[in-house]
mmCIF file of C-alpha atoms in Angstrom:
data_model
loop_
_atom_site.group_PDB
_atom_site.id
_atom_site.type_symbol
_atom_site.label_atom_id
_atom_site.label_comp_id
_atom_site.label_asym_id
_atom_site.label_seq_id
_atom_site.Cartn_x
_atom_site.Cartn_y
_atom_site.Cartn_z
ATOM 1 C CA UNK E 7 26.279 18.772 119.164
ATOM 2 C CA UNK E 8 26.304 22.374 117.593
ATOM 3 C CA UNK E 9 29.844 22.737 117.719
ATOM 4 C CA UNK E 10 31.070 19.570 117.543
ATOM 5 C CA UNK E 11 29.009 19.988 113.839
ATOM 6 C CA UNK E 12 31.210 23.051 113.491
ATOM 7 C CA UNK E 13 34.236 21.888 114.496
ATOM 8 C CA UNK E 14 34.104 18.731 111.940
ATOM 9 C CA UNK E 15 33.223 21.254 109.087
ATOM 10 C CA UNK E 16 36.022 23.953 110.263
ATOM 11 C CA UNK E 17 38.476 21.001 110.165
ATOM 12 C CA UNK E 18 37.204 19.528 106.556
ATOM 13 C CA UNK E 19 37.670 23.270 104.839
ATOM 14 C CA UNK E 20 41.415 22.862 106.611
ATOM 15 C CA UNK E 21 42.242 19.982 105.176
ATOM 16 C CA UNK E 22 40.389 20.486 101.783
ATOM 17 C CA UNK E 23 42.278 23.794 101.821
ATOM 18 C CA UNK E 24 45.704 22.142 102.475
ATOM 19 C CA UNK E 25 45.260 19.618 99.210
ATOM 20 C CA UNK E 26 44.627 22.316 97.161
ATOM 21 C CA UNK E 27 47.919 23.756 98.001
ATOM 22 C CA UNK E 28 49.547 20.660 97.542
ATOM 23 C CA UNK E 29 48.099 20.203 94.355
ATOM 24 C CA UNK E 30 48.960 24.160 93.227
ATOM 25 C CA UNK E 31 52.594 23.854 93.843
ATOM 26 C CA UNK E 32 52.683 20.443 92.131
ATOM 27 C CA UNK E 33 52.038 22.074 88.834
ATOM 28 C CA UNK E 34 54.326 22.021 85.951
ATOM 29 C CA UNK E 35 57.458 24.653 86.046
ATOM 30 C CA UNK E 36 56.563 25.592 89.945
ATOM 31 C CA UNK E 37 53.693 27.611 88.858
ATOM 32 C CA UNK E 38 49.924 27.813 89.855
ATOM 33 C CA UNK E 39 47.653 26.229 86.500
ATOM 34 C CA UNK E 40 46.253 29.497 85.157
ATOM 35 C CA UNK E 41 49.232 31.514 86.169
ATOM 36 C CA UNK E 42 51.013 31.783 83.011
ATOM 37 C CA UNK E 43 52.820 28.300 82.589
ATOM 38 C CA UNK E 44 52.078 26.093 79.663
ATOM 39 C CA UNK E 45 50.930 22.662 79.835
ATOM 40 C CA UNK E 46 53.565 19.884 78.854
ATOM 41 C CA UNK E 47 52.795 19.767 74.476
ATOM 42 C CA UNK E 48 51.292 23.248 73.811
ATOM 43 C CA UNK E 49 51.721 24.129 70.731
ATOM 44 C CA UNK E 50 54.295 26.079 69.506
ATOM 45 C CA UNK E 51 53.255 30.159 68.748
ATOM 46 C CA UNK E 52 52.672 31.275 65.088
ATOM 47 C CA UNK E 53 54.909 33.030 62.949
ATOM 48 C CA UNK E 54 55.060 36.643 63.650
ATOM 49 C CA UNK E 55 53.010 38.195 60.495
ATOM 50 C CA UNK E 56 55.325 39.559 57.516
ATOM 51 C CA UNK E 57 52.266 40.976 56.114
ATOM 52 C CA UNK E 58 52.297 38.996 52.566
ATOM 53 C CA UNK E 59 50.367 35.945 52.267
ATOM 54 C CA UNK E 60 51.534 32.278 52.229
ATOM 55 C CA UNK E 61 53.051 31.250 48.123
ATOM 56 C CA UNK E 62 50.329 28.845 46.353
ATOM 57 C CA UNK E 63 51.558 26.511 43.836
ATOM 58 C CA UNK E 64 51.153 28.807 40.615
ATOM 59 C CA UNK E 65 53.159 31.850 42.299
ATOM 60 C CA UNK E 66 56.636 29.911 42.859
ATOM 61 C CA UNK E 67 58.663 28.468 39.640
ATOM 62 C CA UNK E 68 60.698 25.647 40.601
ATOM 63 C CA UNK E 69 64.044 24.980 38.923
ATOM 64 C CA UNK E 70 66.938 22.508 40.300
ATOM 65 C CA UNK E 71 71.036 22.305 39.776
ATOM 66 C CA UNK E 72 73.489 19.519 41.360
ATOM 67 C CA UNK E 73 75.013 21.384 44.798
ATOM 68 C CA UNK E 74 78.372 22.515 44.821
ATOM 69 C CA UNK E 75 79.178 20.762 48.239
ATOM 70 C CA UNK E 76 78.310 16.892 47.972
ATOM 71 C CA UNK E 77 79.235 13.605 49.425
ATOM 72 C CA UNK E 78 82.375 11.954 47.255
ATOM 73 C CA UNK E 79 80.609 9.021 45.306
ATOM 74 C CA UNK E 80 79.533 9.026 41.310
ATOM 75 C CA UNK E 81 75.851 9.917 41.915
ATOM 76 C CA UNK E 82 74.386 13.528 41.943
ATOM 77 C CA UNK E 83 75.077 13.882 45.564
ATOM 78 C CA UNK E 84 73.193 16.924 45.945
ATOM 79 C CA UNK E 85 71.205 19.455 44.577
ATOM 80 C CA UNK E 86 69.800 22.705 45.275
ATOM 81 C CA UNK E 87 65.926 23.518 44.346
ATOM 82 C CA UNK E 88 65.184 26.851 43.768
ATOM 83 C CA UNK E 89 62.008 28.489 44.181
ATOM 84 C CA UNK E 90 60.997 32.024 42.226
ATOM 85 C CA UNK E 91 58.312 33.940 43.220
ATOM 86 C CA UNK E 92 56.287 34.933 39.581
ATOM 87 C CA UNK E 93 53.263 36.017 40.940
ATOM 88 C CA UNK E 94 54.241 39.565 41.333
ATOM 89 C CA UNK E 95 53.020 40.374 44.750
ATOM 90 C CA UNK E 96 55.041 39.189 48.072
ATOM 91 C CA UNK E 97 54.328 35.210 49.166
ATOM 92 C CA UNK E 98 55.653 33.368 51.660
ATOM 93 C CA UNK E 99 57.064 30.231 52.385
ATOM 94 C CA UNK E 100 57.567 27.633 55.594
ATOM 95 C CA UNK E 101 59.168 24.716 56.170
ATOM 96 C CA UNK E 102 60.422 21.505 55.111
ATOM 97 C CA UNK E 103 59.800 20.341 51.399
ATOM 98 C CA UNK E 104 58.457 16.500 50.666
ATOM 99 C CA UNK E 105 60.402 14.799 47.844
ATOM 100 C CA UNK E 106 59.788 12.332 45.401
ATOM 101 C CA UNK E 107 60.836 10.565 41.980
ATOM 102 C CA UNK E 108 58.055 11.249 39.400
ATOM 103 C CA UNK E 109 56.495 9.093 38.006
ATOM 104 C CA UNK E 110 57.012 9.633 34.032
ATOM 105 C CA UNK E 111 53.399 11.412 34.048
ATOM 106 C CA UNK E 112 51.788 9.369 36.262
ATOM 107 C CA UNK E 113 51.247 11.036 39.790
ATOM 108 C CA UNK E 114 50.375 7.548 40.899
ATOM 109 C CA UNK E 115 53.643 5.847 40.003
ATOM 110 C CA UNK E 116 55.402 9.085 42.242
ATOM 111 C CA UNK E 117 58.273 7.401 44.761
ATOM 112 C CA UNK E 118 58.482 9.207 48.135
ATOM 113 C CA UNK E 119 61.775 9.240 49.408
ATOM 114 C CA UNK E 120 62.180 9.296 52.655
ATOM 115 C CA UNK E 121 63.182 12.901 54.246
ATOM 116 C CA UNK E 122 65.103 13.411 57.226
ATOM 117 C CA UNK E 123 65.347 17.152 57.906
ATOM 118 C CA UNK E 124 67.997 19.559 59.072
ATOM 119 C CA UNK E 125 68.413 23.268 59.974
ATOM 120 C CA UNK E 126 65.454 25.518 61.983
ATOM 121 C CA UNK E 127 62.022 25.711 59.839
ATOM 122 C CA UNK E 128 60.949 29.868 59.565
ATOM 123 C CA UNK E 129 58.804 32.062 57.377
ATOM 124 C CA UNK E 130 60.391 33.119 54.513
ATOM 125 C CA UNK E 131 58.985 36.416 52.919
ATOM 126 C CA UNK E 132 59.767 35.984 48.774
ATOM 127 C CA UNK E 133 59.688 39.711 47.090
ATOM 128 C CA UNK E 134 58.490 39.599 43.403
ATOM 129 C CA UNK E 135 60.861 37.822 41.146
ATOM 130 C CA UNK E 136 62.630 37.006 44.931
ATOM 131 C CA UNK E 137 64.049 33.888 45.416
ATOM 132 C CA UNK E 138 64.030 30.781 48.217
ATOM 133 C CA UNK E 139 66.268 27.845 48.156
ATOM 134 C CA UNK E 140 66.328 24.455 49.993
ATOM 135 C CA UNK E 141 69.099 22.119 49.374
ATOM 136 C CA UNK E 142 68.432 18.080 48.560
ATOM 137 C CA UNK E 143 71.573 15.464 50.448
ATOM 138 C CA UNK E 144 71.263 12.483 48.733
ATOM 139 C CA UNK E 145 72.516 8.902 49.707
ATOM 140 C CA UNK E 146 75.700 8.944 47.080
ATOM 141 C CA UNK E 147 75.947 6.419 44.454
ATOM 142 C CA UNK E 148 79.736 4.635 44.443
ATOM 143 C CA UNK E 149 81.893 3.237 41.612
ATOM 144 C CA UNK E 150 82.058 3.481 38.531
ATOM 145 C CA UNK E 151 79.280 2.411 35.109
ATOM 146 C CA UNK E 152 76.342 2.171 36.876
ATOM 147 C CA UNK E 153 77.174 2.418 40.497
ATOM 148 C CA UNK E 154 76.392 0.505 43.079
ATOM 149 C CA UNK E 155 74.976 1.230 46.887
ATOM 150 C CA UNK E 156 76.907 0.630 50.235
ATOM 151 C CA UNK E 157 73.983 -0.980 51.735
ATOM 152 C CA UNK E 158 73.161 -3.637 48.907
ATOM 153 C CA UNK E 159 70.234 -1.836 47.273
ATOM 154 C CA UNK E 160 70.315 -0.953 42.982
ATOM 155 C CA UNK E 161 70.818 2.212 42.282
ATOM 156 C CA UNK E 162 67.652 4.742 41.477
ATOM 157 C CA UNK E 163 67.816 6.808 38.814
ATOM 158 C CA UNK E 164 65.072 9.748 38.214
ATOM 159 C CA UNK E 165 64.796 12.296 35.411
ATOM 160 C CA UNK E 166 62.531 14.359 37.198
ATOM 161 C CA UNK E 167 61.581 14.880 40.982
ATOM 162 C CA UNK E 168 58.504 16.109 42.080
ATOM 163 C CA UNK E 169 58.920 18.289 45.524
ATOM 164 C CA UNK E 170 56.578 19.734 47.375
ATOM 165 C CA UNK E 171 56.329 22.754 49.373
ATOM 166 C CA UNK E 172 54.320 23.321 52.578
ATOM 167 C CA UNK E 173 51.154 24.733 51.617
ATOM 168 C CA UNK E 174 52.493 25.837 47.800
ATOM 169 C CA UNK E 175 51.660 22.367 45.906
ATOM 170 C CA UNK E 176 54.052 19.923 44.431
ATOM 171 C CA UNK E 177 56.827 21.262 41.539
ATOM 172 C CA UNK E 178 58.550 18.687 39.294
ATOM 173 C CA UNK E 179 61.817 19.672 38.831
ATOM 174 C CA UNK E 180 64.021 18.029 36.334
ATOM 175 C CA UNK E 181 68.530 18.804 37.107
ATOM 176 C CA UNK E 182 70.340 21.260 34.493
ATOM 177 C CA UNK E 183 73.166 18.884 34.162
ATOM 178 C CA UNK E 184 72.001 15.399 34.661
ATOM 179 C CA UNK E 185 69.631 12.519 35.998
ATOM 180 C CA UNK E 186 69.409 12.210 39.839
ATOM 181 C CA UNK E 187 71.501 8.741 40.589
ATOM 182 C CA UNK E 188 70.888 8.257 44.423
ATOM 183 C CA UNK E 189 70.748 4.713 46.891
ATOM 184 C CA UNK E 190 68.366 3.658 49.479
ATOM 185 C CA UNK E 191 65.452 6.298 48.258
ATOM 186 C CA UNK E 192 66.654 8.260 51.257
ATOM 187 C CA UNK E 193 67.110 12.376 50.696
ATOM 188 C CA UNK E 194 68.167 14.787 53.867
ATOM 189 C CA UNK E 195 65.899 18.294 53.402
ATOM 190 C CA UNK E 196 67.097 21.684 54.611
ATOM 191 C CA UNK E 197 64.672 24.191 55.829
ATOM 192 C CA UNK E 198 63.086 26.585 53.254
ATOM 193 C CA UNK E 199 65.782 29.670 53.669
ATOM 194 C CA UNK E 200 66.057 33.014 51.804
ATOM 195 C CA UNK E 201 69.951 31.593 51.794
ATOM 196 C CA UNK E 202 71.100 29.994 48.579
ATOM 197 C CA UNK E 203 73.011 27.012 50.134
ATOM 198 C CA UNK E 204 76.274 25.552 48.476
#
């Protein structure tokens, strides 16, 4: 009875020992769990440090001009919205700014556009009186007088946008040379880059 008891054991710790190995090399990317791989959804690494904290709202001064490059239409097509660093020590910025048509005053009465964005999101270090740019795509008003939109919609016409930065508040920003005329409330967002865009 002894070593039938042993031999029902010995063959249990067999085939418990056997699933485990199954169950090992089964693991994401070929690798043991533990063994360096990464489950499916970690999250991504941090920035590497730059050594300057992230911008808040009163150390960046937001001013905005219609782009250079824009889609062919009679509304403002694009603009660029530049960000200055004031606060006289090194800030940075990350990411992909929110946008939306002020509300005359009334934070309330703000209209979000809707963002799509383009172009790889990374820390951008902003030296005193250093500058960062991200560039606004909007969907182009066509014709002539007032315009109309391609899909059906009226034309939306803002004096002033208010766009916020990751972590650095919300700036309104009102265009040098103009009212922004765009359709569909729709805006595409570059990254936050230390390159002016066109």
């Amino acid at each position: 009875m002894y070593g039938i008891g042993v031999r029902r054991v010995a063959t249990a710790l067999v085939t418990a020992s056997a699933a485990t190995l199954l169950m090992t090399a089964c693991q994401p990317g070929g690798s043991p769990a533990g063994a360096g791989s990464s489950p499916p959804g970690a999250p991504v690494k941090p920035a590497a440090s730059t050594g300057a904290k992230a911008c808040g709202v009163s150390d960046l001064n937001a001013s905005m001009r219609q782009a250079a490059v824009r889609p062919d239409g009679t509304g403002t097509g694009a603009t660029v919205v530049e960000f200055t660093n004031v606060s006289g020590k090194a800030c940075t910025v990350r990411g992909y700014p929110t946008v939306a048509g002020a509300g005359n005053g009334s934070p309330q009465k703000n209209r979000p556009l809707k963002v799509t964005t383009t172009g790889t999101a990374s820390t951008v270090k902003i030296a005193p009186g250093g500058k960062a740019w991200t560039k606004l795509t909007f969907v182009q008003v066509q014709g002539e007088a007032d315009g109309y939109c391609k899909s059906g919609a009226t034309p939306a016409g803002y004096p002033t946008l208010v766009v916020g930065v990751p972590g650095a508040g919300a700036h309104q920003v009102a265009l040098t040379d103009g009212v922004i005329a765009e359709c569909d409330d729709k805006v595409t967002v570059t990254a936050l880059s230390s390159a002016k865009p066109s």
